XYZ file of C-alpha atoms in Angstrom:
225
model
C 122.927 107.460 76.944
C 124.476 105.796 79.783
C 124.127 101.966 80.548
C 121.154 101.353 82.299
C 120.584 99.345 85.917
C 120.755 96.172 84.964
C 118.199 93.599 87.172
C 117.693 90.586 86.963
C 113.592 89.832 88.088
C 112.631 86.722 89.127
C 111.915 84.752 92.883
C 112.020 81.069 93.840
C 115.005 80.249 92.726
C 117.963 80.873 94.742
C 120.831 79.596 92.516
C 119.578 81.782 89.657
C 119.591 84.763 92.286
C 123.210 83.917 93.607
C 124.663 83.559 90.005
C 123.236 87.187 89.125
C 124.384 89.315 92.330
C 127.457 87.611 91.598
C 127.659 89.013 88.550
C 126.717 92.388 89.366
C 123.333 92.318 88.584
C 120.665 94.310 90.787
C 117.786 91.972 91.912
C 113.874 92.279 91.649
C 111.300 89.676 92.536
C 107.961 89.673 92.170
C 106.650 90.324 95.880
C 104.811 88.686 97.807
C 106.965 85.613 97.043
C 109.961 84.100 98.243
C 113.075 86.217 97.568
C 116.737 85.278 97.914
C 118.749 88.344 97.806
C 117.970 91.808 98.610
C 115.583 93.570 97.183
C 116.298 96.396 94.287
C 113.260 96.065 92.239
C 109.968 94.950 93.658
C 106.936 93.981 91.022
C 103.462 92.914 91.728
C 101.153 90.555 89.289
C 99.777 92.822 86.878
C 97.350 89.977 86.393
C 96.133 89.355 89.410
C 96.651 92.589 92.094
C 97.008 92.044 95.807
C 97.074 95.273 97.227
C 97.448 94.456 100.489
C 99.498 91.456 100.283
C 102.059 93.212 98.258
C 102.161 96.565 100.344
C 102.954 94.297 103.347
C 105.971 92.655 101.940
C 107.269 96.069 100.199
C 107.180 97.592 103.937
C 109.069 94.500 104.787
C 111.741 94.554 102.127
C 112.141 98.484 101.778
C 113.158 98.052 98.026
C 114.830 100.914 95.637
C 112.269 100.501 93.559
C 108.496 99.332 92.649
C 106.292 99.051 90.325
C 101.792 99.778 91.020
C 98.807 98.332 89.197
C 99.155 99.131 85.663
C 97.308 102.329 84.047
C 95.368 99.909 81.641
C 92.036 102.114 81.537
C 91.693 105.967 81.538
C 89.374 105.820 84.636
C 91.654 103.816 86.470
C 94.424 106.783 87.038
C 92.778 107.497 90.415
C 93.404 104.063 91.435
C 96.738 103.528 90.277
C 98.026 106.741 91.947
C 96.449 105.664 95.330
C 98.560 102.569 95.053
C 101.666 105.608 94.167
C 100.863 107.037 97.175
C 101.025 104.186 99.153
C 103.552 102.377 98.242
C 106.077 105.905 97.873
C 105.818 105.149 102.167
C 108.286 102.287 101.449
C 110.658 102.037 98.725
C 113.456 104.028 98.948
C 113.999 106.025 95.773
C 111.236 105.433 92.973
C 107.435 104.477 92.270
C 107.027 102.779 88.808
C 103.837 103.875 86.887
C 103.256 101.460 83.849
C 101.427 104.033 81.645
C 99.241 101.570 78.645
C 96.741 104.693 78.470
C 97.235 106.813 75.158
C 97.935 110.144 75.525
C 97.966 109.572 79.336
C 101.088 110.395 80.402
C 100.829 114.058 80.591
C 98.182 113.426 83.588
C 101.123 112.229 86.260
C 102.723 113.823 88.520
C 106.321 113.985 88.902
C 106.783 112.949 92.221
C 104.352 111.233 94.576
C 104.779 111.682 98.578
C 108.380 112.652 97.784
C 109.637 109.766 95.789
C 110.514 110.017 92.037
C 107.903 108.464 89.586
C 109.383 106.545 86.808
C 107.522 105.245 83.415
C 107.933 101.636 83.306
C 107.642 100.867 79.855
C 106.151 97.629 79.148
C 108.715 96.031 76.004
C 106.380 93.843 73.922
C 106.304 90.552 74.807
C 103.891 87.495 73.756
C 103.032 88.272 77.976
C 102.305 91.667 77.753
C 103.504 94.986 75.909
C 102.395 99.071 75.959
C 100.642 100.545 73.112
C 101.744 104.090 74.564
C 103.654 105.498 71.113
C 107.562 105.832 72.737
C 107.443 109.443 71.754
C 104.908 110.286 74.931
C 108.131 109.251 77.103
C 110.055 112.097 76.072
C 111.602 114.181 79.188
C 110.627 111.417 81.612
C 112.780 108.702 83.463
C 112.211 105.451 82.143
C 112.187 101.872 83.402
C 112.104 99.299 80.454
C 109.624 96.230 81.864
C 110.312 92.902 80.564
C 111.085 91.595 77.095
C 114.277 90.060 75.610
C 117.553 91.485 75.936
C 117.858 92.857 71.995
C 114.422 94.671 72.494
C 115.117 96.206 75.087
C 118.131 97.920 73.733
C 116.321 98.658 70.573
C 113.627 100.823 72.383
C 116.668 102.130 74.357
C 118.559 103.601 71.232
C 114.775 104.772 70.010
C 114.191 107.048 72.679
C 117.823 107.229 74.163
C 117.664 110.686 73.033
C 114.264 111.814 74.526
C 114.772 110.423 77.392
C 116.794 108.527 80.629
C 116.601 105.033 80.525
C 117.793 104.025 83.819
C 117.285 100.745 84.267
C 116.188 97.440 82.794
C 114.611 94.554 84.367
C 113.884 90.912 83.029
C 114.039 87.078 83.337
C 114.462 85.607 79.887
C 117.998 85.058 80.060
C 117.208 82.143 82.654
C 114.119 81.044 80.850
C 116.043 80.280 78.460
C 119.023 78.916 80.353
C 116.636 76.038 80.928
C 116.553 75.179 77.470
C 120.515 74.966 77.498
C 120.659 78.540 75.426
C 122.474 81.532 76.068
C 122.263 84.972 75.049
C 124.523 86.550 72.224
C 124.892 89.358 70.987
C 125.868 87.869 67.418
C 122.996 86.214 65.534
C 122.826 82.184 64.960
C 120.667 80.864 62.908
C 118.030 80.766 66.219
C 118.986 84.177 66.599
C 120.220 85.558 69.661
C 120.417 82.502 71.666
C 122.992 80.210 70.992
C 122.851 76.748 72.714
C 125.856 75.878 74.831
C 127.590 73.351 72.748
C 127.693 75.988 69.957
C 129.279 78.183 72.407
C 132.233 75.264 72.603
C 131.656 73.935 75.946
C 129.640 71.780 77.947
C 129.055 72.078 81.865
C 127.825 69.328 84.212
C 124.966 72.186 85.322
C 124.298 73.971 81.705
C 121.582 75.842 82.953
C 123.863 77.995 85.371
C 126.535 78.726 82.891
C 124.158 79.086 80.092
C 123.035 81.708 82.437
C 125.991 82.894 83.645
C 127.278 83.615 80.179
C 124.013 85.432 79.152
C 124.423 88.120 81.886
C 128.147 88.646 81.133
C 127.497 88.786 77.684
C 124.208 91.416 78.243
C 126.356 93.551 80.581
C 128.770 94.239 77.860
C 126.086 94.526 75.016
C 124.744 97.470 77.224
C 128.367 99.258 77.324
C 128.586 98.964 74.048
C 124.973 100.426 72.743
């Protein structure tokens, strides 16, 4: 298994964005707000769908990538793969289909309107999370949605072998930047995230660094799985 695209998903904050392209991060925002860099990975509110609003501002940004409604409901596929359809007119590569339907997955196509469709696998999360078993994956590109940086490589390594993981997207490295903390791949006694003064060092703007030294750390992690 070869490292994944790593992107960093999150909008309104510009300094955050800067710090991440700088580091060689991809970017993704969560359209149809305010974005800072361009756009890799484009997601909508899972929540709260605005068809419209968010078709307009994927035609405007053109990303690689985007995600549709999520396949929550078995009599929903219909729906979801109308928003496939429409929104394979603007990104460039991929459409993201967020299978949470059991046994589902054998129901999509491969390609809609000429653009790949990837699984975005929803990593659990106290936000949100699939209940699709990660066997169903098997022979199918894979885009790992959300969750901390340690889950996401353990599902990687699960299915690694059954499957392409080709990129990751999430924003919990900066959440927690905000607390001072950043990512490690050695434990602490908080686990993964270490706050800066453990780390030796203290910054005038902790957040940043804190953040900073998550990605850097996370980009190597990802080498080394």
């Amino acid at each position: 298994m070869g490292a994944p695209a790593l992107i960093y998903c999150a909008d309104g904050n510009p300094s955050f964005a800067r710090v991440a392209v700088e580091a060689g991060w991809l970017y993704g925002a969560r359209l149809p707000n305010t974005v800072y860099e361009k756009v890799y990975f484009a997601d909508q509110d899972w929540k709260s769908p605005e068809r419209q609003a968010y078709m307009t501002a994927l035609a405007e940004h053109h990303p690689t990538m985007a995600t549709v409604i999520d396949w929550e409901k078995e009599d929903q596929l219909a729906e979801v793969l109308s928003w496939a359809e429409e929104a394979a007119q603007y990104v460039m590569e991929s459409v993201l289909v967020v299978p949470k339907v059991v046994g589902g997955i054998s129901l999509l196509p491969r390609k809609v309107n000429g653009k790949r469709v990837v699984l975005a696998y929803s990593v659990q999360t106290s936000y949100g999370g699939s209940p699709v078993p990660l066997w169903e994956l098997k022979g199918w590109p894979v885009h790992l949605l959300g969750g901390s940086p340690q889950e996401q490589m353990r599902v990687a390594c699960q299915i690694g072998m059954i499957c392409d993981v080709v990129s990751v997207d999430g924003n919990m490295a900066a959440m927690q930047a905000r607390k001072g903390r950043t990512w490690q791949r050695e434990k602490c006694n908080k686990g993964h995230w270490w706050q800066l003064r453990d780390c030796g060092d203290d910054r005038s703007k902790p957040a940043l660094e804190c953040f900073r030294r998550s990605l850097d750390a996370i980009s190597k992690a990802w080498k080394e799985v």
